[in-house]
Each structure stands twice: as structure tokens, then as C-alpha cells.
Amino acid sequence: MPMNSNDKNYSNLVDKYVTGKILVTRSSMPAYEEYCEEIKDIWDTRWLTNMGPKHKKLQEELTKYLGVEKIDLLTNGHMALELTMQALGLTGEVITTPFTFASTTHAIVRNGLTPVFCDIDPENFTIDTAKIEALITDKTSAIVPVHVYGNICNIEEIQRLADKYGLKVIYDAAHTFGETYKGKGVGSFGDVSCFSFHATKVFNTIEGGAVCFKDQSFGDKMYDLKNFGIHGPEIVESVGANAKMNEFSAAMGICNLRHVDAEIEKRRKVTERYHERLDGVEGVRLNKVSPDVKPNYAYLPAIFDEEKFGCGRDEVFRVLSEHNIGARKYFYPLTNSFDCFAGRFDPNDTPVALKISRSVLTLPLYADLMTEQVDRICDLIISCKK
Ligand SMILES: *Cc1c(COP(=O)(O)O)cnc(C)c1O
């Protein structure tokens, strides 16, 4: 961006980026030439999918980058969750939270399991560990907590309860790519941690996902589930699905991984600008990062306290939309109030999650969001205050 405002390109750029439409996110992509270079050998080998060289390379690189023991790559984050529950042979009830993306709850229900919804912590939006124990019954087989917006769950307490009651722990780590907790890769906790590499996440393979684990017997089951249970040209040992990451997605991941640290650094600067502008505005609360976490600045959730701010979340959302700014009510509605579950669950059982889902707005955040754009968004938000 030219710094000289007399430059005739400058006003064009301001029109395009500052007063124009702003979406809640913008996918990270490598330079076009870089991607073309990376996929060149796919034309030589004609190896498009089925655990080819790109898949293998990305798998190795991610093992190192994420600081995990073992990883397997899949078509998307949802299949990572759904097949993990199947591979672990979960039964009966699973304790989870409703303050998440549809995927977490759907993965449980699609496995024929019953989600038992625990409320969330009002400060970091992850499962309230003080409320888990009361929900454990003799049917409970696992806890499926979600690291929300990059905030890490109370890992020690969850593991303590899981050990005490013999439960599996599967983390939905879709929001926490590249984060560490007390210096350890966040994917190394629980029995399995599931990542999403969807286009809208901090790191993407267009569509994609991964499971991180330590136990190779789980890895073997997962591999069967992602590849039809095929063990050889004439040997099919189990009834698997198909959830393999293809070579073009893996190539996108190889390219994006080269730039992800720089992207996270840019996200940090954008996040800081939001804090400069909105911290101290009465009735607005931005997310706080714990000192135990190396953050990835995946999302910018703002909680609006209608009484103190004088105006509620829905009104702020409306004003931003009118000005072509795409904030997102994320997560809203709670998964336990989805139409597809009508009559099955009661969102009033999780009152904190219910309240947060009605007062949160996730603001635009991506690496190339300009300071001028953040300022425009913040000016509009502040203008809503009464
Ligand atoms: C994105 C996301 C998923 C699903 O991942 P996909 O790759 O889109 O299938 C699951 N859980 C959470 C919390 C997510 O944000």
C-alpha cells in the first residue's frame, strides 16, 4: 500500500479495501506460481490421491510443526472427529459442549452416541470442568471438549477426570492450529486431537483435516477407516469409509505451511489494533489469551453486554452488515438448539453458553486486513454505543 496519499492509486485502494465490503475471513493462499511449482510433479507421476508423495511430505512436516508424536491426514476436520469416535469404539454417552460448530455434535450423533451437554466457562468459552463430574454416568465413554477460538481447555483437570472414570478424551482442536500449551504442541493432549484445515482456518489445505495421536493401534484403525479397510489388492479386513487427503490438497498445505508463521504474525498485529481501539470501551469484552498459550490469533470474538454497552449483539451485527462488514454470530445458535434436534435437548441446561451465544460477535480477522479497515469496523462499533 503506497504511503503517499497523493498517489492516484491510493484513493482506488482506499475505495477497494477501506470503504468496500469486508468479509469475516479471507483464505490464506501461497503465490500462484509457488503452488504451480509444487503441483508440477503431480503431472509427471499422475499420482493424484491415495497417500502419494505430497501426502507423505505434508504428514512429516506437520508432525514437526505441530510437535506431535503421530499424525494422519484426512479429507476434512469433520471426518477426523467422526472416524476418531468410531475407531475408539465409543458407546453410550459423550460429554461435550454446545458452544461449537455443528461438526462436533454431529460427529457424536452420527456415531449413534448421545451427546450430554456441559456448560462452558464464561471467560474462555471452553468446557467448565467444575460441571463435568455431575454429568458422568455408567454409560459415559468419553469427553469431547473443544478448544474455542484458540483458547485451550483446562487440560489437566479433564485428564484427571478421564483417568478417574476411565474415559477417552478427544479434543476438537480445529481452532488451535500451531498453538502450544505450556510449551507443548496442543495436538499432543488427550487420546486424540482433531484439526481442521478448512479454507477458513489459520492453516488450510483447501479442505482437509488431521488426527494427532500416540497409540499406533488407534492409527491403524483410523487408516482402515479412511481407506475402506483395504490391506492389499485382495484383502479387505474391515468396513471402512473413504476419507483420504488428495495430493492437490496436500500440495496446498505444503505451500501454506511455509508462510503460516508470517500469517500468524500479521494476525497478531490486526488483533492488537482491535485491542487498542476497543479495550476500555464499556460493555465490550475482547477475548483474553492465557499466558500458558502460544496463540494463533484465529478469531476475534467480542462479547457485547447489552446493559453496559446500551445496545445488543444483534444491533451491532445489523449496523456492521448495513455497512458491508461481515461479522459472524459464531457460535450461534448453540448446537443443542439446532432444528434437527428439536425437543431432544434443552439449551437452558447450559445457561452460560446460551448467554454467550446471544452476545458474541466474531469480527473480521485475517492476515491482510488493513489497519484502516480495522479502524472503520471499530468506529462503527463505537458508534453503536448508547
Ligand atoms: C471447522 C471446524 C470443524 C470441522 O472442520 P471441517 O474441516 O470444516 O470439516 C469442527 N469443529 C470446529 C470447532 C470447527 O471450527
XYZ file of C-alpha atoms in Angstrom, residues 112-316:
205
model
C -25.149 -43.298 17.326
C -23.912 -41.767 20.586
C -25.801 -39.430 22.914
C -24.247 -36.020 23.490
C -24.520 -34.852 27.088
C -24.039 -31.103 27.121
C -21.862 -29.479 29.751
C -21.850 -25.706 30.233
C -18.861 -23.515 29.378
C -16.531 -21.214 31.260
C -17.709 -17.597 30.745
C -14.131 -16.317 30.429
C -12.541 -18.639 27.871
C -15.653 -20.353 26.428
C -14.309 -23.922 26.787
C -15.919 -26.711 28.836
C -16.464 -25.775 32.506
C -14.559 -28.598 34.180
C -16.286 -27.963 37.523
C -19.526 -29.161 35.899
C -18.283 -32.341 34.187
C -18.304 -34.788 37.083
C -22.033 -34.375 37.789
C -22.773 -35.439 34.204
C -20.777 -38.685 34.274
C -22.923 -41.844 34.387
C -22.149 -45.539 33.902
C -22.948 -45.006 30.209
C -20.328 -42.289 29.680
C -17.476 -43.378 27.403
C -15.698 -40.135 26.514
C -15.270 -36.399 26.906
C -15.137 -34.361 23.692
C -14.017 -30.855 24.651
C -13.479 -28.037 22.147
C -10.609 -25.538 22.225
C -12.703 -22.479 21.386
C -11.314 -19.519 19.342
C -7.797 -20.708 20.142
C -8.441 -20.793 23.902
C -7.209 -24.071 25.349
C -9.395 -26.188 27.643
C -8.422 -26.991 31.225
C -6.373 -29.956 30.034
C -5.051 -31.127 33.423
C -8.487 -31.298 35.035
C -10.072 -33.020 32.028
C -7.327 -35.664 32.063
C -7.699 -36.131 35.816
C -11.427 -36.840 35.437
C -10.865 -39.071 32.400
C -8.299 -41.138 34.339
C -10.527 -41.344 37.403
C -13.522 -42.642 35.424
C -11.721 -44.472 32.589
C -12.951 -42.166 29.826
C -11.401 -41.352 26.443
C -10.626 -37.732 25.617
C -10.960 -36.421 22.063
C -10.140 -32.756 21.582
C -11.760 -30.756 18.823
C -8.653 -28.698 18.071
C -9.990 -27.162 14.850
C -9.340 -23.620 16.130
C -5.864 -24.178 17.507
C -3.501 -24.911 14.627
C 0.102 -24.349 15.666
C -0.662 -23.401 19.257
C 1.256 -24.656 22.251
C 0.040 -25.124 25.823
C 2.773 -24.788 28.462
C 5.291 -25.232 25.660
C 3.802 -28.444 24.242
C 2.024 -28.780 20.902
C -1.698 -28.604 21.610
C -2.310 -31.681 19.443
C -0.387 -33.861 21.869
C -3.115 -33.850 24.558
C -5.917 -36.340 25.128
C -6.175 -39.684 23.347
C -6.691 -37.887 20.042
C -6.752 -34.260 18.903
C -8.567 -33.404 15.674
C -7.579 -30.482 13.457
C -9.430 -28.895 10.548
C -7.562 -27.482 7.548
C -10.664 -25.957 6.001
C -10.246 -22.893 3.774
C -11.372 -20.577 6.580
C -8.898 -21.827 9.199
C -5.491 -20.352 10.095
C -3.825 -23.104 8.041
C -5.666 -24.659 5.106
C -5.328 -27.462 2.596
C -8.478 -26.122 0.822
C -10.473 -28.844 2.594
C -8.610 -31.098 4.969
C -8.100 -32.321 8.477
C -5.906 -34.437 10.706
C -5.858 -36.654 13.750
C -2.955 -36.459 16.208
C -2.370 -39.437 18.491
C 0.201 -41.551 20.311
C -1.227 -45.082 20.141
C -0.353 -46.815 16.852
C -3.203 -49.317 17.223
C -5.564 -46.326 17.025
C -3.592 -45.121 13.976
C -4.049 -48.482 12.259
C -7.818 -48.429 12.846
C -8.009 -44.857 11.592
C -6.090 -45.773 8.455
C -8.534 -48.600 7.761
C -11.477 -46.268 8.292
C -10.086 -43.674 5.895
C -9.247 -46.234 3.182
C -12.076 -48.822 3.013
C -10.265 -51.250 5.340
C -8.129 -52.319 2.378
C -4.918 -54.122 3.320
C -3.843 -55.430 -0.066
C -5.134 -55.939 -3.612
C -7.244 -58.885 -2.486
C -7.535 -58.247 1.238
C -10.254 -56.141 2.833
C -10.162 -56.572 6.589
C -12.767 -54.120 7.878
C -15.667 -51.976 6.772
C -14.038 -48.590 6.290
C -15.116 -45.337 4.712
C -13.124 -43.084 2.385
C -11.532 -40.000 3.904
C -8.112 -39.699 2.280
C -6.472 -36.325 1.681
C -5.672 -35.890 -2.023
C -2.351 -34.710 -3.464
C -3.572 -31.252 -4.560
C -4.775 -30.504 -1.046
C -1.524 -31.793 0.424
C 0.425 -29.577 -2.027
C -1.620 -26.560 -0.887
C -0.728 -27.470 2.686
C 2.986 -27.768 1.885
C 2.909 -24.251 0.394
C 0.765 -22.700 3.117
C 2.915 -24.197 5.866
C 5.926 -22.203 4.540
C 4.044 -18.978 5.258
C 1.899 -19.802 8.251
C 4.216 -18.186 10.832
C 4.223 -14.935 8.862
C 0.423 -15.121 8.555
C 0.033 -15.629 12.307
C 2.329 -12.655 12.943
C 0.141 -10.483 10.703
C -2.954 -11.730 12.538
C -1.278 -10.734 15.803
C -0.888 -7.149 14.559
C -4.515 -6.976 13.442
C -5.616 -8.359 16.817
C -3.510 -5.759 18.641
C -5.171 -2.969 16.687
C -8.616 -4.224 17.721
C -7.454 -4.222 21.347
C -6.067 -0.678 21.048
C -9.399 0.522 19.725
C -11.897 -1.497 21.800
C -10.243 -2.279 25.146
C -11.728 0.111 27.665
C -14.963 0.624 25.734
C -17.537 -0.122 28.417
C -19.699 -3.134 27.617
C -17.352 -4.692 25.045
C -15.097 -7.581 26.047
C -12.490 -8.997 23.678
C -11.004 -12.465 24.106
C -8.100 -12.761 26.566
C -5.226 -15.124 25.780
C -3.873 -17.191 28.671
C -0.141 -16.801 29.429
C 0.150 -20.624 29.131
C -0.812 -20.479 25.448
C 1.215 -19.509 22.381
C -1.731 -18.145 20.399
C -2.555 -18.309 16.681
C -4.990 -15.359 16.579
C -7.559 -17.457 14.738
C -10.652 -15.426 15.678
C -11.656 -12.114 17.169
C -14.712 -12.706 19.335
C -16.240 -9.666 21.044
C -18.835 -10.056 23.799
C -21.402 -7.264 23.999
C -23.008 -6.624 27.368
C -26.284 -5.019 26.321
C -26.833 -3.256 29.656
C -23.422 -1.605 29.753
C -22.977 -1.029 26.024
C -26.520 0.223 25.577
C -27.021 -1.905 22.520
C -27.032 -5.662 21.961
C -25.079 -8.012 19.719
C -27.843 -8.264 17.117
C -27.972 -4.485 16.718
C -24.171 -4.272 16.260
